[in-house]
């Protein structure tokens, strides 16, 4: 049977775009369908009416420990080697987060050596053989006081449920450090695409063997397109017409403001665990390094509406996902990828990894 395309990729975020590019480089003909009017998924960035480069779906800082992932992404951009720092606003003070020696000294108003911090924390942690949820993860690593100040409120706001109801992986993303390292991420490779994510994705998909259709929903055109393999990166429940009911996703309402001042806050991101309705404020110029006399910030209000940003890492959602997974296992010549397709709270580099791994598998199969 002759196919019009070797590969049909639904979705042009990291996972989809990676598979598409890798396979096109290997000589396959690829069709990419994108439901929205732009590529790049939730990494999408654009210049607003004030000339400031903003991330439309919230702050995206690229970081990875995998040299081959960094190398892959670096084919399409050079980097601003940005060092991301976050502060958490608690009781009127901006504390470095993840918690480290500097945080401890500000919090407990005394000096700490590394050994003193180890002993202070170990006196306060609650031991769990195997933490079963995100609350147990944090109190077993940092104790109840730090949990109450930095995690309980933020997590409730972010997810609409308490950390007790969330899988351990959610809060395990945030370590505790017995050093003075104020960086948010520990990965050796960190940066922001110098000319933005939009440019990066355009370069990635600009290939003689890749065709791209924007504003095209997979379900609307799937019967008209013949392809040897389908890679689907949208919501797996949507693919199966939600036969078992909708999977829950957490969305986000972003409120952007531009201020006639050079700087709004001292850091790229400030978290607000206990005050206000929003979880965090991002100042984009600090991420991108853009120089302007004015500045744009965004407030993030978690919600169950809007573009899905996160799968819900609860037991019941995972059980429902398991049922969809069984259906996926029965599908012929179809793979599910990315945050929505694999219903996993993965980072950008992990989406690339998924894409690279699948591309390799498909080269054996097709
Ligand atoms: N978190 C928290 N307080 C913080 C930062 C993070 O409680 O100051 C928890 C919260 O549950 C959050 C999770 O850790 O959803 C992961 O945080 P991360 O910054 O990785 O979230 P993302 O940037 O992916 O939204």
Coordinates of C-alpha atoms and ligand atoms in Angstrom, one line a residue:
X1 CA 0.0 0.0 0.0
X2 CA 1.4 3.4 -0.9
X3 CA 1.2 6.0 1.8
X4 CA 1.1 9.7 1.1
X5 CA 3.4 10.2 4.1
X6 CA 5.6 7.8 6.0
X7 CA 4.8 9.5 9.3
X8 CA 1.9 11.6 10.5
X9 CA 2.7 13.6 13.7
X10 CA -0.2 15.3 15.5
X11 CA 1.2 18.2 17.6
X12 CA 4.2 20.4 17.1
X13 CA 5.6 20.7 20.7
X14 CA 9.0 19.2 21.6
X15 CA 8.0 15.6 21.4
X16 CA 6.2 15.8 18.0
X17 CA 8.7 18.2 16.4
X18 CA 11.7 16.0 17.6
X19 CA 10.2 12.9 16.0
X20 CA 9.3 14.8 12.8
X21 CA 12.8 16.3 12.4
X22 CA 14.7 13.2 13.3
X23 CA 12.8 11.0 10.8
X24 CA 12.9 13.7 8.1
X25 CA 16.6 13.8 8.5
X26 CA 16.6 10.0 7.9
X27 CA 14.8 10.4 4.6
X28 CA 11.2 9.8 5.7
X29 CA 8.3 12.0 4.5
X30 CA 6.5 13.6 7.5
X31 CA 3.3 15.5 7.9
X32 CA 2.9 17.6 11.0
X33 CA -0.6 18.6 12.0
X34 CA -1.0 21.4 14.6
X35 CA -4.4 22.3 16.0
X36 CA -3.4 25.8 17.1
X37 CA -2.2 28.7 14.9
X38 CA 1.4 28.3 16.1
X39 CA 4.0 25.7 16.5
X40 CA 6.0 24.8 19.6
X41 CA 3.2 23.8 21.9
X42 CA 3.3 25.5 25.3
X43 CA 6.9 26.7 24.8
X44 CA 5.6 29.2 22.3
X45 CA 7.0 32.7 22.7
X46 CA 6.2 35.9 20.8
X47 CA 6.8 39.7 21.0
X48 CA 3.9 41.5 22.6
X49 CA 2.6 44.9 21.5
X50 CA 5.3 46.5 23.7
X51 CA 8.1 44.7 21.9
X52 CA 8.9 42.4 24.8
X53 CA 9.5 38.7 24.1
X54 CA 7.1 36.8 26.4
X55 CA 6.3 33.1 26.9
X56 CA 2.6 32.9 26.2
X57 CA 2.2 29.8 28.3
X58 CA 4.4 30.7 31.2
X59 CA 8.2 30.6 31.9
X60 CA 10.1 27.9 30.0
X61 CA 13.8 27.5 31.0
X62 CA 15.5 24.8 29.1
X63 CA 17.7 22.4 31.2
X64 CA 19.0 18.9 30.8
X65 CA 21.6 16.5 32.1
X66 CA 21.7 14.7 28.8
X67 CA 24.5 15.8 26.4
X68 CA 22.8 14.3 23.4
X69 CA 19.5 16.2 24.1
X70 CA 21.4 19.5 24.5
X71 CA 23.2 18.7 21.3
X72 CA 20.0 17.9 19.4
X73 CA 18.3 21.2 20.5
X74 CA 21.5 23.2 19.9
X75 CA 21.2 22.4 16.1
X76 CA 18.4 24.9 16.0
X77 CA 19.5 27.7 18.3
X78 CA 22.4 29.2 20.1
X79 CA 21.8 29.8 23.8
X80 CA 21.7 32.6 26.3
X81 CA 23.4 30.7 29.2
X82 CA 20.9 31.9 31.7
X83 CA 21.1 30.9 35.4
X84 CA 17.5 30.6 36.7
X85 CA 16.9 31.7 40.2
X86 CA 13.5 31.7 42.0
X87 CA 12.5 33.4 45.2
X88 CA 9.6 32.4 47.3
X89 CA 7.7 35.1 49.1
X90 CA 6.9 34.0 52.7
X91 CA 5.9 36.3 55.6
X92 CA 7.2 39.4 53.8
X93 CA 10.6 38.0 52.8
X94 CA 11.9 36.7 49.5
X95 CA 13.6 33.4 50.2
X96 CA 15.8 31.4 47.8
X97 CA 14.0 28.2 46.6
X98 CA 15.0 25.3 46.5
X99 CA 15.8 25.6 50.2
X100 CA 19.5 25.8 50.8
X101 CA 21.9 27.2 53.4
X102 CA 21.1 30.8 52.4
X103 CA 17.3 30.1 52.8
X104 CA 18.0 28.5 56.2
X105 CA 19.9 31.4 57.5
X106 CA 17.2 33.9 56.5
X107 CA 14.4 31.7 57.8
X108 CA 15.9 30.9 61.2
X109 CA 17.9 34.1 61.6
X110 CA 21.2 32.4 62.5
X111 CA 24.3 31.1 60.7
X112 CA 24.5 27.5 59.5
X113 CA 27.4 25.4 58.4
X114 CA 26.6 22.5 56.1
X115 CA 26.9 20.1 59.0
X116 CA 24.7 22.2 61.2
X117 CA 22.0 22.3 58.5
X118 CA 22.2 18.5 58.1
X119 CA 21.8 18.0 61.8
X120 CA 19.0 20.6 62.1
X121 CA 17.0 19.1 59.3
X122 CA 17.5 15.5 60.3
X123 CA 16.1 16.4 63.8
X124 CA 12.9 17.6 62.1
X125 CA 12.2 15.2 59.3
X126 CA 9.6 12.5 59.6
X127 CA 10.9 9.1 58.3
X128 CA 8.8 7.2 55.7
X129 CA 10.1 3.9 54.4
X130 CA 8.8 4.9 51.0
X131 CA 6.9 8.2 50.7
X132 CA 3.5 7.6 49.1
X133 CA 2.6 11.1 48.2
X134 CA 4.1 14.6 47.8
X135 CA 3.4 15.7 51.4
X136 CA 5.4 12.7 52.7
X137 CA 8.2 13.4 50.2
X138 CA 8.7 16.9 51.5
X139 CA 8.4 16.2 55.3
X140 CA 10.7 13.2 54.9
X141 CA 13.4 15.4 53.3
X142 CA 12.8 18.8 54.9
X143 CA 10.4 18.5 57.8
X144 CA 7.0 20.0 58.6
X145 CA 8.0 23.6 59.1
X146 CA 9.5 24.0 55.6
X147 CA 6.6 22.1 54.1
X148 CA 4.1 24.5 55.8
X149 CA 5.9 27.6 54.7
X150 CA 6.9 26.8 51.1
X151 CA 5.0 23.8 49.8
X152 CA 1.5 23.3 51.4
X153 CA 0.0 26.6 50.1
X154 CA 1.7 26.6 46.7
X155 CA 0.7 23.0 46.0
X156 CA -2.9 23.5 47.0
X157 CA -3.2 26.6 44.8
X158 CA -1.4 25.0 41.8
X159 CA -3.3 21.7 41.8
X160 CA -6.5 22.4 43.7
X161 CA -5.8 19.4 45.9
X162 CA -3.4 19.0 48.9
X163 CA 0.0 17.4 48.5
X164 CA -1.3 14.3 50.3
X165 CA -3.4 13.6 47.2
X166 CA -0.5 14.1 44.7
X167 CA 1.9 11.4 43.5
X168 CA 5.4 11.7 45.1
X169 CA 7.0 12.8 41.7
X170 CA 5.3 16.2 41.9
X171 CA 7.2 17.7 44.9
X172 CA 10.3 15.5 44.3
X173 CA 11.0 17.9 41.5
X174 CA 12.2 20.4 44.2
X175 CA 15.3 19.3 46.1
X176 CA 16.8 20.5 49.3
X177 CA 20.4 21.6 49.0
X178 CA 23.1 21.6 51.7
X179 CA 25.1 24.2 49.8
X180 CA 24.8 27.9 48.9
X181 CA 23.6 27.1 45.3
X182 CA 20.7 29.4 44.6
X183 CA 20.0 28.0 41.1
X184 CA 16.6 26.5 40.5
X185 CA 17.9 23.7 38.4
X186 CA 21.0 21.6 39.0
X187 CA 21.4 20.3 35.4
X188 CA 24.8 21.0 33.7
X189 CA 23.1 22.4 30.5
X190 CA 20.7 25.3 31.1
X191 CA 19.7 28.1 28.8
X192 CA 17.1 30.1 26.9
X193 CA 17.1 30.0 23.1
X194 CA 18.9 33.2 22.0
X195 CA 16.3 34.2 19.4
X196 CA 13.3 32.6 21.2
X197 CA 11.5 29.2 21.1
X198 CA 9.4 30.3 18.1
X199 CA 12.5 30.7 15.9
X200 CA 14.0 27.4 17.3
X201 CA 10.8 25.5 16.3
X202 CA 10.6 27.1 12.9
X203 CA 14.2 26.0 12.2
X204 CA 13.4 22.5 13.5
X205 CA 10.4 22.0 11.2
X206 CA 11.8 23.8 8.2
X207 CA 12.8 20.8 6.2
X208 CA 12.2 19.7 2.7
X209 CA 10.6 16.4 3.8
X210 CA 8.3 18.0 6.5
X211 CA 4.9 19.4 5.6
X212 CA 3.2 21.4 8.3
X213 CA -0.5 22.3 8.6
X214 CA -1.5 24.8 11.2
X215 CA -5.1 25.1 12.6
X216 CA -5.7 21.5 11.6
X217 CA -7.3 19.1 14.1
X218 CA -6.1 15.5 13.8
X219 CA -9.6 14.1 14.3
X220 CA -11.1 16.3 11.5
X221 CA -8.6 15.1 8.8
X222 CA -7.4 11.7 9.9
X223 CA -9.6 9.8 7.5
X224 CA -8.3 11.8 4.6
X225 CA -4.6 11.2 5.2
X226 CA -2.7 8.1 4.6
X227 CA 0.4 7.6 6.7
X228 CA 2.6 4.6 7.6
X229 CA 2.7 5.5 11.3
X230 CA 0.9 8.0 13.5
X231 CA 2.6 9.8 16.4
X232 CA -0.1 11.5 18.5
X233 CA 1.0 14.1 21.1
X234 CA -2.4 15.5 22.0
X235 CA -4.5 14.3 25.0
X236 CA -4.7 10.5 24.8
X237 CA -8.4 10.7 26.1
X238 CA -9.2 13.0 23.2
X239 CA -7.8 10.5 20.7
X240 CA -10.2 7.8 22.0
X241 CA -13.1 10.2 22.1
X242 CA -13.1 10.2 25.9
X243 CA -14.8 6.8 25.9
X244 CA -14.0 6.4 29.6
X245 CA -14.6 10.0 30.4
X246 CA -12.2 13.0 30.3
X247 CA -8.8 12.8 31.9
X248 CA -8.2 15.8 34.2
X249 CA -5.7 18.4 33.2
X250 CA -4.6 21.5 35.1
X251 CA -4.7 24.6 33.0
X252 CA -3.4 28.1 33.8
X253 CA -4.8 31.6 33.3
X254 CA -1.9 34.0 32.4
X255 CA -2.5 37.7 33.1
X256 CA 0.2 39.9 31.5
X257 CA 1.0 43.4 32.6
X258 CA 3.5 45.8 31.1
X259 CA 5.0 48.4 33.4
X260 CA 6.8 51.6 32.5
X261 CA 9.8 50.8 34.6
X262 CA 13.0 49.0 33.7
X263 CA 12.7 46.2 36.3
X264 CA 9.7 44.8 38.3
X265 CA 11.3 42.2 40.5
X266 CA 14.8 41.1 41.3
X267 CA 14.4 37.6 39.9
X268 CA 13.0 35.8 36.8
X269 CA 10.3 34.1 38.9
X270 CA 8.9 34.8 42.3
X271 CA 6.6 32.2 43.9
X272 CA 3.7 33.2 46.2
X273 CA 2.9 30.1 48.2
X274 CA 0.7 31.7 50.8
X275 CA -0.5 35.1 49.6
X276 CA -2.7 36.2 46.6
X277 CA -4.6 34.0 44.1
X278 CA -1.7 33.5 41.8
X279 CA 1.1 31.0 42.2
X280 CA 4.0 33.0 40.7
X281 CA 5.0 36.1 38.8
X282 CA 7.5 35.9 35.9
X283 CA 9.5 38.8 34.6
X284 CA 10.4 37.8 31.0
X285 CA 13.2 40.3 30.4
X286 CA 15.2 38.5 33.1
X287 CA 14.8 35.2 31.3
X288 CA 15.5 36.5 27.8
X289 CA 18.1 39.2 28.6
X290 CA 16.2 41.8 26.5
X291 CA 17.1 45.4 27.2
X292 CA 14.1 47.8 27.3
X293 CA 13.0 50.8 29.4
X294 CA 9.8 48.9 30.2
X295 CA 9.0 45.4 31.3
X296 CA 6.3 42.7 31.0
X297 CA 5.3 40.3 33.8
X298 CA 2.8 37.5 34.0
X299 CA 0.7 36.3 36.9
X300 CA -0.3 32.6 36.9
X301 CA -3.8 31.6 38.1
X302 CA -4.2 27.8 38.1
X303 CA -7.6 26.7 36.7
X304 CA -9.2 23.7 35.2
X305 CA -9.9 25.5 31.9
X306 CA -7.8 26.8 29.0
X307 CA -5.0 24.9 27.3
X308 CA -4.0 21.9 29.3
X309 CA -0.6 22.6 30.9
X310 CA -0.2 19.7 33.3
X311 CA -1.6 16.1 33.6
X312 CA -3.1 15.7 37.1
X313 CA -0.7 13.5 39.1
X314 CA -3.4 11.9 41.3
X315 CA -4.0 8.2 41.9
X316 CA -7.5 8.3 40.3
X317 CA -6.3 10.2 37.2
X318 CA -3.4 7.7 36.8
X319 CA -5.9 4.8 37.1
X320 CA -8.1 6.4 34.3
X321 CA -5.0 6.9 32.2
X322 CA -4.1 3.2 32.7
X323 CA -7.4 2.3 31.0
X324 CA -6.6 4.6 28.0
X325 CA -3.2 3.1 27.9
X326 CA -4.7 -0.4 27.4
X327 CA -6.6 1.0 24.4
X328 CA -3.4 2.5 23.1
X329 CA -1.6 -0.8 23.3
X330 CA -4.2 -2.3 21.0
X331 CA -3.7 0.3 18.3
X332 CA -1.8 -0.6 15.1
X333 CA 1.1 1.6 14.0
X334 CA 0.3 4.4 16.4
X335 CA 2.4 5.9 19.2
X336 CA 1.5 8.4 22.0
X337 CA 4.1 10.9 23.1
X338 CA 4.7 14.0 25.1
X339 CA 3.1 15.5 28.3
X340 CA -0.4 14.9 27.0
X341 CA 0.0 11.8 24.9
X342 CA 1.9 9.9 27.6
X343 CA 0.0 11.8 30.5
X344 CA 3.3 12.4 32.4
X345 CA 4.5 15.6 34.1
X346 CA 7.7 15.7 32.0
X347 CA 10.1 18.6 31.2
X348 CA 11.1 19.8 27.8
X349 CA 14.2 17.7 27.7
X350 CA 12.3 14.5 28.6
X351 CA 9.9 15.2 25.7
X352 CA 12.9 15.5 23.4
X353 CA 14.2 12.2 24.8
X354 CA 10.8 10.5 24.1
X355 CA 11.0 11.9 20.6
X356 CA 14.5 10.7 20.0
X357 CA 13.9 7.3 21.4
X358 CA 10.7 6.8 19.3
X359 CA 12.4 8.0 16.1
X360 CA 15.1 5.3 16.7
X361 CA 12.5 2.6 17.2
X362 CA 10.5 3.6 14.2
X363 CA 13.6 3.5 12.0
X364 CA 13.8 -0.2 12.8
X365 CA 10.1 -0.8 12.3
X366 CA 9.2 1.1 9.2
Ligands
LIG1 N1 6.3 23.6 44.7 C1 5.9 24.2 45.9 N2 6.5 25.4 46.2 C2 7.4 26.0 45.4 C3 7.8 25.4 44.2 C4 7.2 24.2 43.8 O1 5.1 23.7 46.6 O2 7.9 27.1 45.7 C5 5.7 22.3 44.3 C6 4.3 22.5 43.7 O3 3.5 21.4 44.0 C7 4.7 22.5 42.2 C8 5.7 21.4 42.2 O4 6.5 21.6 43.4 O5 3.6 22.1 41.4 C9 6.7 21.4 41.0 O6 7.3 22.7 40.9 P1 7.9 23.3 39.6 O7 8.5 24.6 39.9 O8 8.8 22.2 39.0 O9 6.6 23.5 38.7 P2 6.4 23.9 37.1 O10 7.5 25.0 36.8 O11 6.6 22.7 36.3 O12 5.0 24.5 37.1

